N, CA and C of each residue as an Amber inpcrd file, in Angstrom:
protein
   462
 -59.9940000  13.8780000 104.3610000 -60.9710000  13.7500000 105.4190000
 -61.4380000  12.2950000 105.4970000 -61.5840000  11.8020000 106.7030000
 -62.0330000  10.4210000 106.9210000 -63.5080000  10.2690000 106.5690000
 -63.8510000   9.0910000 106.0960000 -65.2520000   8.7330000 105.8550000
 -65.6780000   7.7900000 106.9680000 -66.7390000   8.1400000 107.6720000
 -67.2620000   7.3040000 108.7470000 -68.6170000   6.7800000 108.2780000
 -68.7240000   5.4730000 108.1280000 -69.9550000   4.8580000 107.6330000
 -70.4930000   3.9810000 108.7610000 -71.7160000   4.2690000 109.1850000
 -72.2340000   3.6090000 110.3850000 -73.5710000   2.9240000 110.1350000
 -73.8570000   1.9840000 111.0150000 -75.1670000   1.3520000 111.0580000
 -75.9640000   2.0310000 112.1670000 -77.2510000   2.2200000 111.9360000
 -78.0910000   2.8200000 112.9630000 -79.0270000   1.7780000 113.5720000
 -79.9070000   2.2420000 114.4420000 -80.8360000   1.3340000 115.1320000
 -81.8290000   0.6680000 114.1860000 -82.0990000   1.2950000 113.0660000
 -83.0910000   0.7610000 112.1270000 -82.5500000  -0.3800000 111.2710000
 -81.2990000  -0.7340000 111.4410000 -80.7080000  -1.8390000 110.6960000
 -81.4620000  -3.1380000 110.9500000 -82.0250000  -3.2770000 112.1410000
 -82.7740000  -4.4940000 112.4860000 -83.9430000  -4.7270000 111.5380000
 -84.4740000  -3.6620000 110.9440000 -85.6040000  -3.8110000 110.0260000
 -85.1770000  -4.4090000 108.6860000 -83.8910000  -4.6420000 108.4970000
 -83.3760000  -5.2350000 107.2620000 -83.1360000  -6.7430000 107.4110000
 -83.7000000  -7.3220000 108.4580000 -83.5940000  -8.7630000 108.6850000
 -84.2710000  -9.4870000 107.5200000 -83.7760000 -10.5750000 107.0080000
 -82.6550000 -11.3910000 107.4570000 -81.3060000 -10.9940000 106.8500000
 -81.2760000 -10.0480000 105.9070000 -80.0180000  -9.6730000 105.2540000
 -78.9640000  -9.2760000 106.2810000 -79.3610000  -8.4880000 107.2440000
 -78.3920000  -7.9490000 108.2060000 -78.0700000  -8.9050000 109.3490000
 -78.5010000 -10.1340000 109.2120000 -78.1160000 -11.1290000 110.2210000
 -76.5920000 -11.2870000 110.2430000 -75.9690000 -11.2810000 109.0630000
 -74.5080000 -11.4000000 108.9920000 -73.8930000 -10.4240000 107.9840000
 -74.6190000  -9.3380000 107.6990000 -74.1220000  -8.2820000 106.8170000
 -74.3730000  -6.9310000 107.4680000 -73.5800000  -5.9700000 107.0900000
 -73.8020000  -4.5910000 107.5300000 -74.7840000  -3.9200000 106.5710000
 -75.4630000  -2.8980000 107.0450000 -76.4610000  -2.2130000 106.2100000
 -75.8390000  -1.6150000 104.9510000 -74.5680000  -1.2100000 105.0180000
 -73.9210000  -0.6040000 103.8490000 -73.5170000  -1.6300000 102.7930000
 -73.7690000  -2.9170000 103.0410000 -73.4660000  -3.9540000 102.0550000
 -74.6590000  -4.2800000 101.1630000 -75.7880000  -3.6330000 101.3910000
 -76.9670000  -3.8390000 100.5390000 -76.6910000  -3.2450000  99.1660000
 -77.0320000  -4.0160000  98.1250000 -76.8610000  -3.5140000  96.7510000
 -78.1220000  -2.8080000  96.3020000 -77.9210000  -1.6050000  95.8100000
 -78.9850000  -0.8460000  95.1670000 -78.4530000  -0.5580000  93.7750000
 -79.1060000  -1.0820000  92.7580000 -78.5300000  -1.0230000  91.4210000
 -77.4300000  -2.0760000  91.3580000 -76.2600000  -1.6970000  90.8320000
 -75.1680000  -2.6760000  90.7530000 -74.0990000  -2.4420000  91.8270000
 -74.2740000  -1.4250000  92.6560000 -73.2880000  -1.1120000  93.6920000
 -73.8880000  -1.2460000  95.0860000 -73.0480000  -1.6180000  96.0430000
 -73.4810000  -1.5710000  97.4400000 -73.4410000  -0.1160000  97.8910000
 -74.1000000   0.1740000  98.9950000 -74.0520000   1.5410000  99.5250000
 -72.6090000   1.9370000  99.8450000 -71.8150000   1.0060000 100.3470000
 -70.4070000   1.2810000 100.6430000 -69.6420000   1.6100000  99.3570000
 -69.8030000   0.7990000  98.3260000 -69.1190000   1.0540000  97.0460000
 -69.5250000   2.4090000  96.4760000 -70.7940000   2.7360000  96.5940000
 -71.3090000   4.0040000  96.0780000 -70.6560000   5.1890000  96.8090000
 -70.5750000   5.1010000  98.1330000 -69.9440000   6.1690000  98.9250000
 -68.4730000   6.3050000  98.5520000 -67.7770000   5.1920000  98.4710000
 -66.3420000   5.2260000  98.1600000 -66.0790000   5.7210000  96.7420000
 -66.9600000   5.3770000  95.8130000 -66.8100000   5.8180000  94.4210000
 -66.9800000   7.3320000  94.3230000 -67.9710000   7.8550000  95.0140000
 -68.2580000   9.2900000  94.9540000 -67.2410000  10.1050000  95.7480000
 -66.7930000   9.5700000  96.8620000 -65.8560000  10.2860000  97.7370000
 -64.4760000   9.6180000  97.6680000 -63.8970000   9.6100000  96.4820000
 -62.6010000   8.9470000  96.2600000 -61.4770000   9.5700000  97.0800000
 -61.4810000  10.8840000  97.1510000 -60.4190000  11.5840000  97.8760000
 -60.7530000  11.5850000  99.3640000 -60.1970000  10.6210000 100.0770000
 -60.4330000  10.5520000 101.5150000 -59.1650000  10.1100000 102.2210000
 -59.1440000  10.3000000 103.5150000 -57.9740000   9.9420000 104.3250000
 -58.1710000   8.6140000 105.0360000 -59.0780000   7.8130000 104.5460000
 -59.3360000   6.5180000 105.1550000 -60.8050000   6.3370000 105.4650000
 -61.1480000   5.1030000 105.8010000 -62.5450000   4.7540000 106.0440000
 -62.6690000   4.1160000 107.4210000 -63.7060000   4.5220000 108.1100000
 -64.0090000   3.9930000 109.4310000 -65.4180000   3.4090000 109.3850000
 -65.5780000   2.1430000 109.7290000 -66.8760000   1.4750000 109.7020000
 -67.3600000   1.2410000 111.1300000 -68.5710000   1.6890000 111.4140000
 -69.1640000   1.5010000 112.7420000 -70.3100000   0.5060000 112.5760000
 -70.1540000  -0.6740000 113.1740000 -71.1350000  -1.7470000 113.0110000
 -71.5280000  -2.3310000 114.3670000 -72.5510000  -3.1830000 114.3340000
 -72.9940000  -3.8790000 115.5450000 -71.9040000  -4.8180000 116.0380000
 -71.8520000  -5.0020000 117.3410000 -70.8610000  -5.9010000 117.9490000
 -70.9590000  -7.3160000 117.3700000 -72.1920000  -7.7570000 117.0760000
 -72.4220000  -9.1280000 116.6070000 -71.7110000  -9.4400000 115.2920000
 -71.5000000  -8.4390000 114.4630000 -70.8710000  -8.7020000 113.1630000
 -69.4900000  -8.0520000 113.0390000 -68.9840000  -7.5180000 114.0990000
 -67.7020000  -6.7990000 114.0610000 -66.5760000  -7.6630000 113.4870000
 -66.4540000  -8.8980000 113.9390000 -65.3790000  -9.7750000 113.4510000
 -65.5280000 -10.0740000 111.9600000 -66.7580000 -10.3080000 111.5210000
 -67.0220000 -10.5940000 110.1060000 -66.6050000  -9.4030000 109.2500000
 -66.9870000  -8.2140000 109.6750000 -66.6880000  -6.9980000 108.9070000
 -65.1790000  -6.7310000 108.8990000 -64.5100000  -6.9910000 109.9970000
 -63.0440000  -6.8180000 110.0350000 -62.3680000  -7.7540000 109.0390000
 -62.8930000  -8.9740000 108.9060000 -62.3230000  -9.9240000 107.9470000
 -62.6210000  -9.5090000 106.5070000 -63.8200000  -9.0190000 106.2430000
 -64.1980000  -8.6120000 104.8870000 -63.4730000  -7.3560000 104.4270000
 -63.2230000  -6.4400000 105.3700000 -62.6540000  -5.1270000 105.0300000
 -61.4080000  -4.8350000 105.8710000 -60.3340000  -5.5860000 105.6460000
 -59.1360000  -5.4070000 106.4770000 -58.4490000  -4.0490000 106.3050000
 -58.7140000  -3.3480000 105.1960000 -58.0850000  -2.0360000 104.9620000
 -58.7240000  -0.9240000 105.8010000 -59.9000000  -1.1860000 106.3400000
 -60.6470000  -0.1380000 107.0370000 -60.6410000  -0.3490000 108.5490000
 -60.7690000   0.7510000 109.2720000 -60.9270000   0.6800000 110.7220000
 -62.3620000   0.2590000 111.0120000 -62.5240000  -0.6810000 111.9210000
 -63.8600000  -1.1240000 112.3030000 -64.0360000  -0.9040000 113.7990000
 -65.0730000  -0.1760000 114.1660000 -65.4020000   0.1450000 115.5490000
 -64.1990000   0.6300000 116.3600000 -63.5490000   1.7070000 115.9150000
 -62.4110000   2.2080000 116.6920000 -62.8900000   2.7940000 118.0230000
 -62.0210000   2.7970000 119.0240000 -62.4020000   3.3560000 120.3230000
 -62.6580000   4.8540000 120.2180000 -61.8880000   5.5140000 119.3380000
 -62.0810000   6.9400000 119.0820000 -62.5030000   7.1150000 117.6250000
 -63.6860000   7.6880000 117.4340000 -64.1910000   7.9540000 116.0800000
 -63.5990000   9.2910000 115.6450000 -62.8920000   9.3030000 114.5150000
 -62.2290000  10.5390000 114.0840000 -63.2030000  11.5420000 113.4720000
 -62.7400000  12.7680000 113.3670000 -63.5490000  13.7690000 112.6580000
 -63.5850000  13.3940000 111.1870000 -64.6560000  13.7780000 110.5090000
 -64.7760000  13.4650000 109.0940000 -66.2060000  13.5450000 108.6130000
 -66.4590000  12.9390000 107.4560000 -67.7970000  12.8900000 106.8680000
 -68.4820000  11.6200000 107.3580000 -69.6750000  11.7680000 107.8730000
 -70.3930000  10.6680000 108.5060000 -71.6030000  10.2720000 107.6470000
 -71.6810000   8.9930000 107.2660000 -72.7300000   8.4700000 106.3940000
 -73.5170000   7.3670000 107.0910000 -74.8320000   7.4020000 106.9730000
 -75.6520000   6.2930000 107.4290000 -75.5450000   5.1930000 106.3810000
 -75.2480000   3.9720000 106.7920000 -75.0710000   2.8600000 105.8630000
 -76.3150000   2.5060000 105.0800000 -77.5040000   2.9200000 105.5660000
 -78.7530000   2.6560000 104.8440000 -79.0440000   3.7110000 103.7870000
 -78.2940000   4.8110000 103.8000000 -78.5320000   5.9050000 102.8520000
 -77.9180000   5.5930000 101.4950000 -78.6010000   6.0100000 100.4510000
 -78.1160000   5.8160000  99.0940000 -77.4650000   7.1180000  98.6550000
 -76.1550000   7.1090000  98.6030000 -75.3850000   8.3010000  98.2720000
 -75.4390000   8.5380000  96.7620000 -75.9150000   9.7340000  96.3710000
 -76.0620000  10.0360000  94.9460000 -75.0700000  11.0710000  94.4400000
 -74.5190000  11.8770000  95.3280000 -73.5690000  12.9120000  94.9100000
 -72.6340000  13.2400000  96.0710000 -71.6870000  14.1340000  95.8190000
 -70.6960000  14.4420000  96.8540000 -71.0920000  15.6260000  97.7340000
 -72.3310000  16.0890000  97.6180000 -72.7530000  17.2530000  98.3840000
 -73.8090000  16.9420000  99.4390000 -74.4170000  15.7690000  99.3760000
 -75.4840000  15.4310000 100.3180000 -75.2100000  14.0810000 100.9740000
 -76.1110000  13.6760000 101.8130000 -76.1110000  12.3560000 102.4670000
 -75.0500000  12.1850000 103.5450000 -74.4460000  13.2510000 104.0080000
 -73.4890000  13.1010000 105.0920000 -73.5540000  14.3000000 106.0230000
 -73.0330000  14.1060000 107.2090000 -72.8720000  15.1570000 108.2020000
 -71.3870000  15.2320000 108.5300000 -70.9300000  16.4120000 108.8620000
 -69.5520000  16.5450000 109.3120000 -69.4800000  16.2860000 110.8090000
 -68.4830000  15.5300000 111.1950000 -68.1380000  15.4110000 112.6130000
 -66.8920000  16.2660000 112.7720000 -66.9990000  17.2990000 113.5750000
 -65.9160000  18.2720000 113.6710000 -64.8290000  17.9040000 114.6690000
 -65.1410000  16.9870000 115.5950000 -64.1640000  16.5990000 116.6210000
 -64.1340000  15.0920000 116.7850000 -62.9540000  14.5890000 117.1590000
 -62.8590000  13.1750000 117.5060000 -63.7360000  12.9300000 118.7310000
 -64.3090000  11.7280000 118.8300000 -65.1240000  11.3970000 119.9960000
 -65.0680000   9.8980000 120.2420000 -65.4030000   9.5160000 121.4540000
 -65.4000000   8.0910000 121.7890000 -66.5220000   7.3920000 121.0320000
 -66.3680000   6.0990000 120.8420000 -67.3880000   5.3100000 120.1560000
 -68.7170000   5.3940000 120.9030000 -68.6770000   5.3890000 122.2360000
 -69.8930000   5.4800000 123.0430000 -70.6130000   6.8140000 122.7920000
 -69.8520000   7.9020000 122.7720000 -70.4410000   9.2230000 122.5280000
 -71.0260000   9.2850000 121.1130000 -70.3230000   8.6730000 120.1620000
 -70.8160000   8.6320000 118.7790000 -72.1790000   7.9530000 118.7310000
 -72.3190000   6.8070000 119.4040000 -73.5910000   6.0820000 119.4120000
 -74.7050000   6.9420000 120.0180000 -74.3850000   7.7230000 121.0220000
 -75.3880000   8.5930000 121.6580000 -75.8240000   9.7070000 120.7130000
 -74.9300000  10.1640000 119.8590000 -75.2470000  11.2630000 118.9480000
 -75.8290000  10.8000000 117.6100000 -75.9750000   9.5000000 117.4330000
 -76.5000000   8.9800000 116.1630000 -77.8670000   9.5360000 115.8140000
 -78.7430000   9.6750000 116.7930000 -80.0950000  10.1480000 116.4920000
 -80.0550000  11.5340000 115.8580000 -79.1320000  12.3750000 116.2800000
 -78.9770000  13.7120000 115.7030000 -78.5480000  13.6130000 114.2390000
 -77.6150000  12.7250000 113.9510000 -77.1310000  12.5310000 112.5800000
 -78.2490000  11.9770000 111.7090000 -79.0120000  11.0180000 112.2490000
 -80.0960000  10.3930000 111.4880000 -81.1710000  11.4020000 111.1180000
 -81.5290000  12.2920000 112.0410000 -82.5990000  13.2610000 111.7870000
 -82.2260000  14.2490000 110.6930000 -80.9540000  14.5480000 110.5420000
 -80.5100000  15.5270000 109.5520000 -80.2230000  14.9060000 108.1920000
 -80.5520000  13.6620000 108.0130000 -80.2820000  12.9780000 106.7590000
 -81.5050000  13.0570000 105.8530000 -81.3630000  13.7160000 104.7160000
 -82.4900000  13.8670000 103.7980000 -82.3080000  13.0450000 102.5260000
 -81.5570000  11.9620000 102.6100000 -81.2920000  11.1010000 101.4520000
 -82.2950000   9.9600000 101.3860000 -82.3270000   9.3360000 100.2150000
 -83.0860000   8.0940000 100.0930000 -82.4600000   7.0700000 101.0190000
 -83.2940000   6.3350000 101.7280000 -82.7840000   5.3150000 102.6370000
 -83.5210000   4.0040000 102.4510000 -82.8040000   2.9290000 102.6760000
 -83.3970000   1.6020000 102.6580000 -83.8870000   1.3340000 104.0830000
 -85.1970000   1.4190000 104.2830000 -85.7610000   1.1820000 105.6140000
 -86.1680000  -0.2760000 105.8050000 -86.5800000  -0.9050000 104.7080000
 -86.9640000  -2.3130000 104.7060000 -86.4300000  -2.9260000 103.4160000
 -86.2500000  -4.2230000 103.4020000 -85.6950000  -4.8610000 102.2070000
 -86.5540000  -4.6210000 100.9690000 -87.8580000  -4.5240000 101.1340000
 -88.7150000  -4.3130000  99.9650000 -88.5320000  -2.9290000  99.3480000
 -87.8430000  -2.0090000 100.0450000 -87.5180000  -0.7070000  99.4460000
 -86.5990000  -0.8660000  98.2380000 -85.8750000  -1.9650000  98.1850000
 -84.9880000  -2.2170000  97.0470000 -85.7720000  -2.2670000  95.7390000
 -86.9820000  -2.7930000  95.7770000 -87.8100000  -2.8550000  94.5680000
 -88.1540000  -1.4550000  94.0770000 -88.2980000  -0.5390000  95.0140000
 -88.6470000   0.8400000  94.6770000 -87.4680000   1.5640000  94.0210000
 -86.2460000   1.3050000  94.4880000 -85.0780000   2.0740000  94.0480000
 -84.1970000   1.3750000  93.0150000 -84.2700000   0.0550000  92.9290000
 -83.3340000  -0.6810000  92.0730000 -83.3800000  -0.2540000  90.6120000
 -84.5530000  -0.1090000  90.0430000 -84.6650000   0.2540000  88.6310000
 -84.0130000   1.6120000  88.3600000 -84.3140000   2.5660000  89.2150000
 -83.7560000   3.9140000  89.0730000 -82.2230000   3.8920000  89.0980000
 -81.6610000   3.1960000  90.0590000 -80.2140000   3.2000000  90.1990000
 -79.5210000   2.2420000  89.2350000 -80.1900000   1.1700000  88.8550000
 -79.5910000   0.2260000  87.9250000 -79.2600000   0.9150000  86.6050000
 -80.1910000   1.7020000  86.0950000 -79.9700000   2.4070000  84.8210000
 -78.7960000   3.3750000  84.9010000 -78.7610000   4.1920000  85.9370000
 -77.6630000   5.1650000  86.0570000 -76.3320000   4.4620000  86.3560000
 -76.3850000   3.3790000  87.1320000 -75.1440000   2.6420000  87.4480000
 -74.5400000   2.0010000  86.2000000 -75.3690000   1.4980000  85.3150000
 -74.8700000   0.8980000  84.0760000 -74.1210000   1.9390000  83.2530000
 -74.6610000   3.1450000  83.1710000 -73.9860000   4.2170000  82.4290000
 -72.6430000   4.5750000  83.0640000 -72.5920000   4.6360000  84.3840000
 -71.3320000   4.9230000  85.0920000 -70.3380000   3.7960000  84.8380000
 -70.8230000   2.5630000  84.9320000 -69.9570000   1.4010000  84.7380000
 -69.3860000   1.3920000  83.3210000 -70.2360000   1.6260000  82.3180000
 -69.7770000   1.6480000  80.9180000 -68.7120000   2.7230000  80.7280000
 -68.9640000   3.9180000  81.2530000 -68.0230000   5.0280000  81.1100000
 -66.6790000   4.6650000  81.7440000 -66.7040000   4.1180000  82.9480000
 -65.4580000   3.7550000  83.6300000 -64.7410000   2.6120000  82.9260000
 -65.5040000   1.6530000  82.3930000 -64.8850000   0.5320000  81.6870000
 -64.2180000   1.0110000  80.4020000 -64.9180000   1.8510000  79.6700000
 -64.3430000   2.3710000  78.4150000 -63.1390000   3.2620000  78.6750000
 -63.2370000   4.1210000  79.6780000 -62.1390000   5.0680000  79.9240000
 -60.9070000   4.3950000  80.5170000 -61.0270000   3.1410000  80.9350000
 -59.8520000   2.4430000  81.4550000 -58.9550000   1.8960000  80.3430000
 -59.4600000   1.8870000  79.0960000 -58.6340000   1.4670000  77.9660000
 -57.8700000   2.6690000  77.4310000 -56.5450000   2.5430000  77.2350000
 -55.7420000   3.6810000  76.7940000 -56.1470000   4.2620000  75.4510000
 -56.6800000   3.4380000  74.5610000 -56.9890000   3.9290000  73.2030000
 -58.3390000   4.6270000  73.1160000 -59.1310000   4.5780000  74.1770000
 -60.4610000   5.1880000  74.1460000 -60.4050000   6.5520000  74.8180000
 -60.9650000   7.5390000  74.1340000 -61.0140000   8.8850000  74.7110000
 -62.3440000   9.0860000  75.4170000 -62.3040000   9.8440000  76.5130000
 -63.5210000  10.1280000  77.2760000 -64.3800000  11.1400000  76.5850000
């Protein structure tokens, strides 16, 4: 299933960070929201990034493996880039049918209202969440680093 990660209207409240970055590039703990989503949802059929027109070229250069602002948004799991994904059961909505990018933008408010995850609404929210996620991220990082050595058992 495709992962669709989008920016919403509230991205403007993340100024100045989002002047030349997407909302999913904010680091909470040691991972960006994008890295966190991809780490948790490893089994996917590709990634689709929906961003503002102003940064579309920058994002295409940073993430050449991913589709950026496709004309047709595929069905899949839809994530708000400001949301902090903590597990594989929450923080997303299913899109059951392919739809045009314009139609997707019109339906964003519906997706946003159904999101019950922690979200970065302003940059100062990072102070609230960083400590919590930094501790858990370090444990995940240590486990993954150790398990990548052949002689270490999980």
